[in-house]
Amino acid sequence: MRSPRKTGGAVIALAAASMLLAACSAGGGGGGGDGATTGTLDFYTDKAAWEPDFDELNETSEADVDITLNTTGYSDANQYDAFIKQSFRTQKSPGLFTWHTGSSLTELVDEGLIAETTDIWSKAIDEGWATEDLRETYTVDGKQYCVPMNIAYWVMYYNKNIFAEQGIAVPTTWEELDAAATTLKSAGITPYYQTSTLFTFQWFQQLVAGTDPDLYNALATGEAKFTDPEVVDIMNVWLEEQEAGWFSDAGSTVDPAVGLKQGDYAMINFGSFFNGSLDGAGMVSGEDYGMFVIPAVNPDLEQTPVAVESGPLCVAESSKQRDLGLAYSAWWMSADAQTAWNAARGDVAFNPKAEVADPMLAELGTTVADGQHLLFTRFFEAFPTPIVTVAIEQFGAFNANPSDPVPFLETIQAEADKYWADQE
Amino acid sequence: MAVLQTPERERTARGLTEPAGGPARRKTPYRWSALGFISPGVLLVAVLLYLPLLWTTFLSFTEYNGLGDPDWVGFDNYGDMFDDPAFLGSLGNTLLWVVGTLLIPVGIGLGIALLTWNLAGGVWLRLPFLIPYALSGIGVGLIWSFILSSNGALDQALAAFGITDTPRWLVDAPLNTVVMIVAAAWQGVGVNALLFTIGLQSIPKEPLEAARVDGARGFRLFGSILWPMLRPLTAVVVGLSIVASLKTFDIVQGMTKGGPGRASETLALTMYKETFVNSDYGLGSAIAVFLTIVTLLAAILYLREQLSKKHEL
C-alpha cells in the first residue's frame, strides 16, 4: 500500500508539473485583441536609449488617436529577443514591439505570431506615405506584417574640420575616396573607423554591393558563395586597405562618436541614426560633421548602391492589445505622426510627406530618392541570421588581425552551406 | 529525521505511556502539517532548479529556435558540438581559465595569507584585496576593459614612459584570455586570502610551537606543518575555484564578448551565444548539459578525493 508520505510527495510534484505546463502552454494560439482601440498601449523595444523620444511622442498620439505608449526599453538586444520569443508562449504577448526585418521577421510570420498589416500598408501607399520598395521589405508570402519604425541609410560620416584642414573635398568617386584616405594617412590621420564587435560588416557590404550589386544579392540568397573568386578579390581590396593602415585599431573601446570628434579617425561608415550619437558627443550637424553617400567601387555601375535598413514595429497576433497595437500602427504611418517622430528623434523619414527637422538628413533623403541611387538591404537584414552571426564574428576577427581572407570566408561559407542545406 | 519523528516514538523513548487510541488520532495530522511546512521549499527547488534542468536536458536533444515546438534530433547537437572548432577553442580557453585561476588568485591568496597571518594589523593589509570582491564580474570586466583596450589607460600610461610598442592586450589570443584571468585574479585574490587566513588561524598552536622548538622555519614549517594542516581548506578553495572558472562568463562578456571572432570564448559564453544570439536553443542546451556534467564531475571527484583523506582532516 502506498504510504501517505509518498502520496503527498506525488501530489506536490504533480501540482508543480501542472503549474509549469499550464504556464508553458498558456496563450499559445488563437487571435487576441479585446477590441479596444484607445487607451494605454504596452510597448517593448530594444532601443532603450530612445525611450524619451517615444515618450515625447505621446502628446501627439493622445491628441490624434487617444493612445499613450507605456514604453519598456531593453538595452541588451539578445536578452530582448529572447524575452519577446518567450512572451509568445504566455498570455502577455506584447501589443506593440520592435523587431527586425529579413529572416527574423519571416520566422515569426511562419509561426503565425504576428498580426497582418496589409490594410494599413494599402492605405499608406494610397496616401503616398510609404514607397513600394519599403513595402516589399515588410512582405512575406504576399502579405504585409508590421510597420516601419524607422529607416536609415548607411553612409559615410566625416569630421569637417579634418577635411578642411587637409583640403579634402567630399569624394564623389571611389578614386577620390581612395585619394582622400591616402592624403589623410600621409598626414598621420587614420582615415576610417572600425571595430571587432557587432558593427563589423559594413565595409564588406559596401565593397561587395559597390562592386557588383547582383553578387551581393546572390550571396544573400545562397546562389553565390563567400569563397567565390570575386568575393576573395573584394576581400583582398579590403586587406590592402588594412595593410595601408587606413583603419583604426579594432581593439579600441573609445565611443565611435567621441573618436570622430577628437580626430582618432576622419570617417565612419554608419547608419543615418548616428546623428543622435554625434549630437550627444557635442558635435553640430553640418558644422562639425557631415555625411556623404559612399561612391560605388565600380565606376561602371549606373546607380550608386546605398545600404538601407528599416526596423519594424510589430503587433503580436495573440496579444490582448492586438487591436490597440494595430490602431497605433495605422496612425504611426501617417505624415503627422512621422513629422512628430522626426522632431523627437531626429532621423531620416520613411514617409516622404513628413517634415524632416535636420536639413542634412532631409537632403540625404532627397538625394537617395533621385533615381541615381540603388537602395539595397543592409547586410544584417539581407542575410539569414545564422550566417550574419558567423560573418560578424569573422569580419571582427579579420579587422583585429587582417590577413589572408580565405580562412575567414571559408568559415562563413561553412555556416552558409549548413543553413541553405537545412532550407532544402 | 528529527522533524518527522512521531509523537508516540518520542513518548516511548521517554518511557511515557499513551492513552489507547491517542497516537493514532494525532499521527496523520502531524505528518500532513510537516509536509505543509516543507512543501513550499520543495516546490521552489523543483520549479526553479529541477524542472529547468530537465527541460534543458530535453531541449539538448531537439532542434529549437525558441518559437513553435522543438523537433527531436537525438544526439545530433552533441555531435555538432564536438565537430565545431569554436566549441573546441572555447573548451581550451576554459581549461586555461581553470589552470590560470588556480595558479594566480589561489596562489597569491595563499601567499598573502601566509605573509599577513601573524602580523600585527594584518587584517588591514588584507582588506584592500577584499574590496574588489564586492564588485560584480561585469563591472570588473568594464573597468579592466577601459584599462586594457587598445590606446586604453595602460597603453597611455606606458606611452608616458616612452613604451609605445605594447601588445594588443584584448585582441591577440591567447594573451586576451591571460589578461582576463589576471583581471579575475584582481577580484578573487582577497577572498582566497581571507579563507586561507581562517584556515591558518584554526590550526592548533601546539604542533606549531613544537615544530618551532624543533627549529622549523620558513619553507620547512610551511611544507611540513602548515600545508598539510591546511589541506581541508585548500581542498574547498581549489574546488570552488575550479567550479567558478569552469562557468566563467561575466568578465569575458564585459571585456571581449568572446572576441575577436570567437578567440576568447569560454564554454559558458559559447552556451549563451548559441542560445540567445544564434537562437539555437538545442545546441546551447547541449553545451549547458556538457558544462553541468563537467562541473559536477570535477567538483565531486576532486572534493571526494581531497576530503576523504581522514588522517589529514
XYZ file of C-alpha atoms in Angstrom:
737
model
C 0.000 0.000 0.000
C 1.300 3.465 -0.879
C 2.370 5.457 2.195
C 0.789 8.866 2.908
C 4.229 10.481 2.626
C 4.741 9.148 -0.900
C 1.224 10.132 -1.846
C 1.789 13.661 -0.537
C 5.051 13.955 -2.470
C 3.394 12.733 -5.647
C 0.577 15.251 -5.202
C 3.054 18.099 -4.784
C 5.126 17.001 -7.777
C 2.001 16.648 -9.896
C 0.786 20.085 -8.837
C 4.158 21.631 -9.665
C 4.276 19.936 -13.053
C 0.698 21.015 -13.820
C 1.503 24.613 -12.901
C 4.558 24.596 -15.143
C 2.741 23.013 -18.061
C -0.105 25.471 -17.632
C 2.360 28.362 -17.633
C 4.142 26.988 -20.698
C 1.058 26.331 -22.762
C -0.999 29.377 -21.877
C -1.825 31.718 -24.651
C -0.112 29.676 -27.273
C -2.597 30.253 -30.006
C -5.729 31.962 -31.064
C -6.285 35.516 -32.166
C -6.012 38.137 -29.467
C -7.453 41.585 -29.049
C -10.134 42.877 -26.743
C -11.494 45.320 -29.327
C -10.195 48.464 -27.607
C -8.595 50.966 -29.972
C -7.887 53.724 -27.473
C -6.031 53.679 -24.161
C -2.566 52.838 -22.906
C -0.545 50.537 -25.141
C 2.287 48.437 -23.676
C 5.281 48.833 -25.930
C 8.549 46.891 -25.732
C 11.743 47.860 -27.501
C 15.439 47.043 -27.540
C 16.081 50.733 -28.206
C 16.195 51.661 -24.530
C 18.055 54.872 -25.326
C 15.131 56.021 -27.492
C 12.615 55.758 -24.642
C 12.454 59.545 -24.061
C 11.732 60.032 -27.778
C 8.830 57.588 -27.673
C 7.538 59.288 -24.510
C 7.768 62.666 -26.231
C 5.524 61.365 -28.980
C 2.727 60.553 -26.503
C 1.452 64.108 -26.540
C 0.760 63.917 -30.272
C -0.667 60.382 -30.258
C -3.009 61.207 -27.368
C -4.333 64.215 -29.263
C -4.608 62.403 -32.590
C -5.833 58.874 -31.709
C -6.098 58.818 -27.898
C -3.361 56.226 -27.452
C -0.500 56.508 -24.973
C 2.593 54.335 -25.180
C 3.817 52.715 -21.994
C 7.390 52.018 -23.093
C 9.686 49.354 -21.643
C 13.190 49.610 -23.073
C 15.785 46.824 -23.078
C 19.420 47.730 -23.540
C 20.612 44.196 -24.348
C 19.378 43.131 -27.779
C 19.895 39.390 -27.207
C 18.087 39.455 -23.891
C 15.290 41.405 -25.544
C 14.918 38.962 -28.439
C 14.729 36.028 -26.009
C 12.127 37.880 -23.920
C 9.924 38.587 -26.945
C 10.145 34.987 -28.172
C 9.222 33.641 -24.742
C 6.360 36.130 -24.394
C 4.546 34.400 -27.280
C 4.182 31.357 -25.008
C 2.275 33.389 -22.414
C -0.898 35.472 -22.344
C 1.186 38.629 -22.163
C 2.491 38.810 -25.703
C 3.114 42.462 -26.469
C 0.610 44.812 -28.081
C 3.483 46.597 -29.804
C 7.172 45.736 -30.008
C 10.241 46.487 -32.106
C 11.746 43.672 -34.134
C 13.908 43.071 -37.222
C 13.108 42.675 -40.893
C 14.532 39.841 -43.012
C 14.683 36.248 -41.767
C 13.861 37.253 -38.177
C 10.512 38.647 -39.300
C 9.782 35.686 -41.570
C 10.474 33.362 -38.642
C 7.696 34.961 -36.568
C 5.281 35.167 -39.505
C 5.790 31.472 -40.308
C 4.683 30.620 -36.781
C 1.574 32.814 -37.128
C 2.684 35.071 -34.282
C 2.410 38.458 -35.988
C -0.747 40.425 -36.808
C -1.166 41.213 -40.501
C -0.898 44.866 -41.550
C -1.819 44.602 -45.250
C -4.740 47.064 -44.903
C -2.542 49.605 -43.136
C 0.042 49.342 -45.907
C -2.562 49.655 -48.645
C -3.790 52.908 -47.146
C -0.232 54.179 -46.650
C 0.647 53.521 -50.285
C -2.592 55.195 -51.458
C -1.816 58.250 -49.327
C 1.783 58.404 -50.532
C 3.095 57.750 -47.017
C 5.470 54.946 -47.997
C 7.165 53.579 -51.093
C 6.566 50.256 -52.817
C 10.220 49.353 -52.219
C 9.733 49.726 -48.485
C 6.513 47.698 -48.582
C 8.492 44.859 -50.149
C 10.698 44.740 -47.035
C 7.611 44.074 -44.935
C 6.057 41.499 -47.252
C 6.001 37.771 -46.525
C 4.109 35.499 -48.935
C 2.294 38.454 -50.478
C 1.012 39.932 -47.200
C 2.386 42.718 -45.062
C 3.377 42.417 -41.414
C 4.464 45.207 -39.037
C 5.100 48.839 -39.970
C 8.446 50.636 -40.279
C 9.619 52.187 -37.026
C 12.469 53.930 -38.777
C 14.627 53.901 -41.837
C 18.354 54.506 -42.037
C 20.765 54.838 -44.931
C 24.323 53.637 -44.398
C 26.562 56.498 -45.429
C 29.970 57.953 -44.588
C 30.166 60.437 -41.724
C 33.209 62.648 -41.710
C 34.891 65.198 -39.481
C 34.505 68.503 -41.363
C 37.393 70.199 -39.576
C 39.831 67.463 -40.563
C 38.645 67.510 -44.172
C 39.017 71.301 -44.253
C 42.485 71.232 -42.680
C 43.669 68.642 -45.190
C 41.979 70.379 -48.117
C 39.826 67.351 -48.904
C 36.558 67.803 -50.800
C 33.682 65.363 -50.367
C 34.572 62.386 -52.607
C 32.197 61.689 -55.456
C 34.050 58.703 -56.937
C 35.803 55.697 -55.406
C 39.122 57.043 -56.716
C 38.568 60.310 -54.897
C 37.708 58.408 -51.727
C 40.954 56.423 -52.007
C 42.853 59.664 -52.654
C 41.291 61.211 -49.546
C 42.329 58.192 -47.462
C 45.868 58.403 -48.846
C 46.079 62.122 -48.032
C 44.794 61.562 -44.516
C 47.164 58.676 -43.844
C 50.170 60.654 -45.065
C 49.121 63.443 -42.679
C 49.165 60.959 -39.784
C 45.378 60.709 -39.529
C 43.650 57.333 -39.630
C 41.038 57.520 -42.410
C 38.384 55.034 -41.267
C 36.865 53.726 -38.050
C 36.439 50.003 -37.500
C 35.663 47.657 -34.615
C 35.837 43.946 -33.890
C 32.384 43.604 -32.331
C 28.890 43.860 -33.823
C 29.313 46.591 -36.491
C 31.965 44.731 -38.433
C 30.035 44.057 -41.630
C 29.574 47.486 -43.184
C 32.786 47.687 -45.188
C 32.154 44.215 -46.620
C 28.616 45.150 -47.667
C 29.862 48.411 -49.139
C 32.678 46.801 -51.121
C 30.554 43.921 -52.439
C 27.453 45.951 -53.351
C 29.610 48.794 -54.674
C 31.437 46.345 -56.928
C 28.554 44.137 -58.020
C 25.062 44.530 -56.521
C 23.962 41.259 -58.155
C 26.770 39.414 -56.392
C 25.596 40.878 -53.070
C 22.049 39.635 -53.689
C 23.320 36.246 -54.858
C 25.321 35.860 -51.643
C 22.243 36.775 -49.609
C 20.151 34.087 -51.285
C 22.822 31.381 -51.305
C 23.279 31.456 -55.090
C 26.860 32.648 -54.729
C 29.474 31.517 -52.238
C 31.647 33.599 -49.956
C 34.584 31.608 -51.275
C 33.935 32.570 -54.918
C 36.947 34.265 -56.574
C 35.035 37.558 -56.972
C 34.421 37.729 -53.222
C 38.021 36.805 -52.427
C 39.200 39.606 -54.745
C 36.953 42.083 -52.964
C 38.253 40.949 -49.594
C 41.795 41.425 -50.859
C 40.949 45.052 -51.662
C 39.879 45.390 -48.038
C 43.089 43.659 -46.909
C 45.222 46.083 -48.927
C 43.451 48.979 -47.254
C 44.004 47.380 -43.854
C 47.701 46.886 -44.615
C 47.945 50.517 -45.731
C 46.858 51.483 -42.207
C 43.573 53.038 -43.265
C 41.543 51.598 -40.405
C 41.559 52.346 -36.688
C 42.640 49.771 -34.111
C 39.791 47.276 -33.805
C 40.642 46.735 -30.139
C 39.821 50.283 -29.092
C 36.735 50.741 -26.949
C 36.539 54.507 -27.382
C 32.988 55.547 -28.269
C 32.964 55.917 -32.093
C 31.282 59.330 -31.923
C 33.869 60.588 -29.445
C 36.641 59.123 -31.610
C 35.407 61.058 -34.664
C 35.131 64.229 -32.613
C 38.649 64.025 -31.215
C 40.113 63.077 -34.601
C 41.121 59.479 -33.864
C 39.884 58.870 -37.406
C 38.323 61.080 -40.063
C 35.439 58.941 -41.333
C 32.893 56.398 -40.095
C 30.599 54.281 -42.250
C 27.397 54.179 -40.212
C 23.610 54.326 -40.365
C 21.960 57.740 -40.558
C 20.720 57.299 -36.971
C 24.328 58.048 -35.965
C 23.427 61.768 -35.899
C 21.982 61.241 -32.420
C 25.282 59.827 -31.114
C 27.318 62.614 -32.709
C 24.988 65.289 -31.365
C 25.290 63.622 -27.955
C 29.087 63.801 -28.234
C 28.811 67.565 -28.702
C 29.230 67.810 -32.472
C 26.936 70.019 -34.512
C 25.281 68.599 -37.618
C 26.519 70.337 -40.766
C 29.183 72.314 -38.861
C 31.398 69.767 -37.114
C 30.391 66.734 -39.097
C 28.928 65.972 -42.477
C 27.834 62.887 -44.379
C 28.065 61.664 -47.932
C 26.871 58.682 -49.927
C 29.800 56.335 -50.449
C 30.693 56.219 -54.152
C 30.488 52.907 -55.998
C 33.702 50.908 -56.219
C 32.832 50.013 -59.791
C 32.563 53.263 -61.818
C 30.541 51.465 -64.485
C 27.537 50.978 -62.248
C 24.612 53.071 -63.445
C 23.355 53.680 -59.913
C 25.305 54.135 -56.690
C 24.294 51.444 -54.202
C 23.228 52.659 -50.746
C 22.564 50.228 -47.909
C 19.241 50.787 -46.212
C 17.861 49.318 -43.028
C 14.407 49.529 -41.618
C 13.376 48.408 -38.153
C 9.764 47.311 -37.701
C 7.079 47.958 -35.111
C 5.062 44.757 -34.779
C 1.865 43.602 -33.101
C 1.511 40.110 -31.634
C -1.430 38.203 -33.108
C -2.396 36.716 -29.738
C -1.990 39.900 -27.700
C -4.923 41.243 -25.716
C -3.886 44.636 -27.102
C -3.817 43.485 -30.718
C -6.459 45.985 -31.905
C -4.909 48.827 -29.936
C -1.483 47.987 -31.383
C -2.859 47.952 -34.925
C -4.640 51.268 -34.362
C -1.364 52.819 -33.218
C 0.476 51.249 -36.197
C -2.041 52.801 -38.602
C -1.526 56.207 -37.011
C 2.251 55.748 -36.945
C 2.391 55.579 -40.746
C 0.747 58.987 -41.150
C 2.651 62.113 -42.136
C 1.632 63.863 -38.896
C 2.963 61.046 -36.747
C 6.208 60.853 -38.693
C 6.733 64.604 -38.550
C 6.309 64.447 -34.756
C 8.597 61.412 -34.538
C 11.226 63.117 -36.648
C 11.137 66.164 -34.401
C 11.519 63.915 -31.352
C 14.160 61.556 -32.682
C 15.921 63.387 -35.498
C 16.183 60.816 -38.268
C 15.501 60.425 -41.960
C 11.819 59.775 -42.591
C 10.354 56.771 -44.410
C 7.235 58.879 -45.107
C 8.021 61.274 -47.973
C 5.318 63.649 -46.730
C 6.821 64.014 -43.244
C 8.876 67.066 -42.377
C 12.487 66.301 -41.513
C 13.920 68.625 -38.874
C 17.641 68.178 -39.659
C 18.431 69.799 -43.067
C 21.334 67.415 -43.673
C 19.093 64.376 -43.138
C 16.389 65.955 -45.290
C 18.935 66.406 -48.074
C 20.089 62.801 -47.712
C 16.502 61.611 -48.088
C 16.133 63.673 -51.272
C 19.500 62.538 -52.647
C 18.888 58.794 -52.365
C 15.468 59.188 -53.989
C 16.846 60.978 -57.092
C 16.977 57.872 -59.265
C 20.765 57.843 -59.310
C 20.944 55.605 -56.268
C 20.149 51.933 -55.786
C 18.869 51.016 -52.353
C 19.950 47.592 -51.137
C 19.074 45.878 -47.855
C 21.667 46.147 -45.136
C 23.742 43.006 -44.502
C 22.136 42.480 -41.100
C 18.657 42.045 -42.571
C 19.529 40.795 -46.060
C 21.293 37.627 -44.906
C 19.830 34.842 -42.736
C 20.541 35.303 -39.030
C 22.903 32.299 -38.527
C 25.080 33.483 -41.446
C 25.039 37.067 -40.149
C 26.161 35.912 -36.708
C 29.140 33.957 -38.018
C 30.032 36.626 -40.587
C 30.065 39.384 -37.967
C 32.430 37.297 -35.837
C 34.688 36.549 -38.790
C 34.784 40.148 -40.049
C 35.591 41.160 -36.470
C 38.464 38.688 -36.387
C 39.626 39.957 -39.800
C 39.529 43.561 -38.564
C 41.534 42.608 -35.494
C 44.112 40.575 -37.387
C 43.983 41.388 -41.111
C 45.484 38.520 -43.089
C 44.622 36.099 -45.906
C 40.826 36.464 -46.150
C 40.186 32.914 -47.409
C 40.036 31.164 -43.989
C 37.543 33.787 -42.746
C 35.412 33.366 -45.861
C 35.573 29.578 -45.592
C 34.222 29.716 -42.047
C 31.323 31.923 -43.152
C 30.622 29.695 -46.154
C 30.601 26.587 -43.930
C 27.763 28.154 -41.927
C 26.027 29.256 -45.145
C 26.262 25.703 -46.559
C 24.727 24.354 -43.359
C 21.943 26.929 -43.397
C 20.962 26.518 -47.046
C 21.112 22.710 -46.771
C 18.550 22.927 -43.936
C 16.245 25.010 -46.164
C 16.028 22.364 -48.883
C 14.990 12.990 10.711
C 14.003 14.646 13.935
C 11.183 16.643 12.470
C 9.488 13.549 11.140
C 9.775 11.578 14.396
C 6.309 10.575 15.510
C 4.958 11.636 18.890
C 4.497 8.032 20.036
C 8.172 7.315 19.352
C 9.183 10.335 21.362
C 6.950 9.297 24.213
C 8.158 5.685 24.101
C 11.721 6.889 24.137
C 10.972 8.939 27.211
C 9.253 5.946 28.854
C 5.836 7.527 28.777
C 2.643 5.665 28.123
C -0.144 6.745 25.785
C -3.842 6.502 26.311
C -5.365 3.950 23.932
C -6.200 5.421 20.563
C -4.410 8.727 21.216
C -1.376 8.354 18.927
C -3.458 7.074 16.030
C -5.541 10.228 16.072
C -2.522 12.575 16.042
C -0.292 10.662 13.591
C -1.764 11.792 10.300
C -2.296 15.485 11.081
C 1.302 15.698 12.275
C 2.665 14.259 9.041
C 0.466 16.475 6.905
C 1.490 19.566 8.822
C 5.155 18.580 8.323
C 4.520 18.238 4.618
C 2.820 21.595 4.711
C 5.959 23.162 6.129
C 8.394 21.617 3.698
C 6.263 21.745 0.568
C 6.927 25.438 -0.281
C 10.670 24.765 -0.211
C 10.332 21.529 -2.169
C 8.093 23.253 -4.686
C 10.543 26.133 -5.137
C 13.502 23.804 -5.612
C 11.526 21.627 -8.025
C 10.185 24.523 -10.091
C 13.295 26.693 -10.112
C 16.022 24.050 -10.268
C 14.979 20.536 -11.201
C 12.333 21.266 -13.825
C 14.559 23.765 -15.729
C 17.351 21.192 -15.564
C 15.073 18.530 -17.006
C 13.734 20.968 -19.624
C 17.262 21.959 -20.658
C 18.263 18.306 -20.921
C 15.209 17.642 -23.080
C 15.978 20.663 -25.293
C 19.532 19.415 -25.812
C 18.061 16.521 -27.815
C 15.996 18.826 -30.016
C 16.311 21.460 -32.699
C 14.537 24.539 -31.431
C 14.707 28.253 -32.297
C 12.609 29.469 -29.375
C 9.388 29.520 -31.397
C 6.828 26.780 -32.015
C 7.663 23.271 -30.869
C 11.087 21.628 -30.536
C 11.950 18.867 -33.058
C 13.559 15.740 -31.618
C 17.023 15.142 -33.170
C 18.558 12.701 -30.696
C 22.273 13.199 -30.075
C 22.838 15.420 -33.147
C 23.529 18.532 -31.057
C 26.209 16.700 -29.081
C 27.812 15.535 -32.323
C 27.677 19.057 -33.783
C 29.132 20.429 -30.579
C 32.320 18.357 -30.797
C 32.608 18.965 -34.550
C 32.590 22.731 -34.041
C 36.087 24.276 -33.893
C 34.625 27.219 -31.954
C 33.427 24.860 -29.214
C 36.819 23.150 -29.032
C 38.520 26.560 -28.845
C 36.219 27.588 -26.067
C 36.909 24.309 -24.242
C 40.631 25.076 -24.474
C 40.101 28.592 -23.140
C 38.033 27.225 -20.263
C 40.848 24.835 -19.325
C 43.240 27.791 -19.443
C 40.898 29.570 -17.022
C 40.928 26.561 -14.661
C 44.717 26.380 -14.618
C 45.159 30.167 -14.517
C 42.797 30.778 -11.632
C 44.478 28.011 -9.648
C 47.917 29.488 -10.198
C 47.148 33.180 -9.798
C 44.301 34.020 -7.405
C 44.617 30.870 -5.278
C 48.415 31.027 -5.227
C 48.586 34.751 -4.478
C 45.758 34.425 -1.948
C 47.742 31.777 -0.082
C 50.860 33.947 -0.223
C 49.054 36.984 1.179
C 47.502 34.868 3.950
C 50.893 33.447 4.949
C 52.620 36.833 4.909
C 49.943 38.680 6.891
C 48.765 35.892 9.182
C 50.920 36.612 12.228
C 51.495 40.271 11.512
C 50.081 42.907 13.819
C 47.472 44.746 11.747
C 47.495 42.007 9.100
C 43.773 42.466 8.641
C 44.385 45.990 7.319
C 46.846 44.627 4.794
C 44.325 42.049 3.591
C 41.404 44.461 3.472
C 42.330 46.272 0.199
C 42.466 42.920 -1.581
C 38.926 42.166 -0.448
C 37.337 45.358 -1.783
C 37.200 44.258 -5.474
C 35.270 41.169 -4.373
C 32.316 43.461 -3.692
C 32.137 44.362 -7.401
C 30.135 42.386 -9.935
C 32.015 40.430 -12.573
C 30.600 42.570 -15.358
C 31.732 45.708 -13.501
C 35.243 44.308 -13.145
C 35.159 43.497 -16.866
C 34.216 47.056 -17.787
C 36.914 48.572 -15.564
C 39.632 46.325 -16.963
C 38.362 46.796 -20.491
C 38.914 50.535 -20.033
C 42.441 49.823 -18.775
C 43.470 47.220 -21.335
C 41.760 48.230 -24.572
C 43.982 49.471 -27.385
C 45.128 53.006 -26.538
C 43.444 52.491 -23.178
C 44.647 53.587 -19.759
C 47.539 51.112 -19.550
C 48.820 51.899 -23.055
C 48.651 55.615 -22.327
C 50.470 55.166 -19.027
C 53.194 53.132 -20.737
C 53.424 55.706 -23.538
C 54.209 58.326 -20.881
C 57.345 56.292 -20.151
C 58.179 56.048 -23.834
C 56.882 52.496 -24.243
C 54.691 52.505 -27.322
C 55.229 49.060 -28.780
C 52.739 47.358 -26.474
C 50.868 44.125 -27.135
C 47.196 44.341 -28.087
C 46.028 43.068 -24.736
C 42.431 42.239 -25.615
C 42.885 41.475 -29.308
C 45.668 38.896 -29.548
C 44.869 35.346 -28.425
C 45.684 33.695 -26.062
C 47.034 36.884 -24.461
C 43.477 38.227 -24.115
C 42.453 35.192 -22.049
C 45.569 35.516 -19.885
C 44.948 39.198 -19.105
C 41.323 38.429 -18.315
C 42.493 35.786 -15.834
C 44.678 38.481 -14.267
C 41.618 40.751 -14.040
C 39.644 37.923 -12.418
C 42.557 37.367 -10.023
C 42.444 41.032 -9.045
C 38.871 40.448 -7.958
C 39.216 36.999 -6.400
C 42.562 37.087 -4.615
C 41.214 38.800 -1.477
C 38.573 36.232 -0.681
C 41.084 33.418 -1.146
C 43.469 35.198 1.225
C 40.659 35.546 3.748
C 39.744 31.852 3.534
C 43.374 30.761 3.896
C 43.784 33.111 6.870
C 40.787 31.495 8.548
C 42.417 28.114 7.875
C 45.728 29.253 9.335
C 44.031 30.666 12.407
C 42.231 27.373 13.019
C 45.491 25.374 13.199
C 46.137 24.315 16.835
C 49.057 26.129 18.437
C 50.694 23.038 19.978
C 52.080 21.382 16.819
C 53.199 24.775 15.540
C 55.082 25.538 18.737
C 56.537 22.022 18.771
C 57.763 22.477 15.193
C 59.300 25.837 16.025
C 61.034 24.349 19.077
C 62.454 21.734 16.717
C 63.826 24.555 14.577
C 61.307 24.542 11.685
C 61.085 27.917 9.987
C 60.028 29.374 6.659
C 59.540 26.850 3.869
C 60.250 23.915 6.187
C 57.490 24.988 8.574
C 55.144 25.600 5.655
C 55.882 22.314 3.868
C 55.846 20.054 6.910
C 53.198 21.593 9.144
C 51.114 24.396 7.624
C 50.421 22.979 4.165
C 49.289 19.511 5.392
C 47.104 21.087 8.087
C 45.581 23.482 5.573
C 44.601 20.615 3.277
C 40.845 20.563 4.085
C 40.564 24.287 3.465
C 42.786 24.161 0.374
C 40.519 21.433 -0.969
C 37.491 23.698 -0.576
C 39.214 26.793 -2.020
C 40.568 24.877 -5.009
C 37.218 23.126 -5.500
C 35.370 26.442 -5.507
C 37.973 27.931 -7.837
C 37.602 25.073 -10.336
C 33.821 25.381 -10.337
C 33.974 29.189 -10.682
C 36.463 29.078 -13.548
C 34.506 26.408 -15.436
C 31.490 28.717 -15.518
C 33.407 31.919 -16.314
C 31.096 34.275 -18.195
C 30.598 37.802 -16.956
C 34.159 39.090 -17.000
C 34.733 37.792 -20.564
C 31.414 39.207 -21.724
C 32.393 42.554 -20.194
C 35.885 42.669 -21.704
C 35.928 40.992 -25.114
C 32.485 39.457 -25.657
C 34.433 36.327 -26.556
C 36.192 38.011 -29.477
C 37.797 38.957 -31.673
C 35.918 36.367 -33.676
C 35.474 33.671 -31.024
C 39.091 33.698 -29.854
C 38.453 34.275 -26.148
C 35.156 32.485 -25.662
C 34.609 30.234 -22.684
C 32.099 27.374 -22.544
C 29.564 29.483 -20.649
C 29.827 32.232 -23.258
C 29.504 29.753 -26.128
C 26.383 28.377 -24.461
C 24.956 31.900 -24.185
C 25.826 32.805 -27.785
C 24.405 29.646 -29.309
C 21.201 30.018 -27.308
C 20.462 33.719 -27.311
C 22.432 35.133 -30.249
C 22.056 32.268 -32.735
C 18.662 31.171 -31.314
C 19.940 27.589 -31.444
C 18.398 26.523 -28.156
C 19.159 22.841 -28.783
C 22.902 23.316 -29.252
C 23.036 25.861 -26.411
C 21.290 23.369 -24.131
C 23.692 20.596 -25.153
C 26.611 22.819 -24.162
C 24.833 23.646 -20.890
C 24.362 19.948 -20.119
C 28.000 19.239 -21.005
C 29.173 22.100 -18.788
C 26.966 20.951 -15.910
C 28.267 17.386 -16.108
C 31.911 18.533 -16.291
C 31.471 20.953 -13.388
C 29.682 18.429 -11.181
C 32.173 15.682 -12.005
C 35.147 17.944 -11.340
C 33.713 19.144 -8.043
C 32.578 15.729 -6.809
C 35.704 13.827 -7.851
C 38.075 16.466 -6.542
C 36.344 17.092 -3.243
C 35.748 13.383 -2.610
C 39.414 12.668 -3.251
C 40.650 15.511 -1.090
C 38.192 15.417 1.774
C 38.205 11.640 2.177
C 41.791 11.661 3.475
C 40.666 11.322 7.068
C 44.089 11.166 8.611
C 44.794 14.637 7.385
C 41.478 16.170 8.376
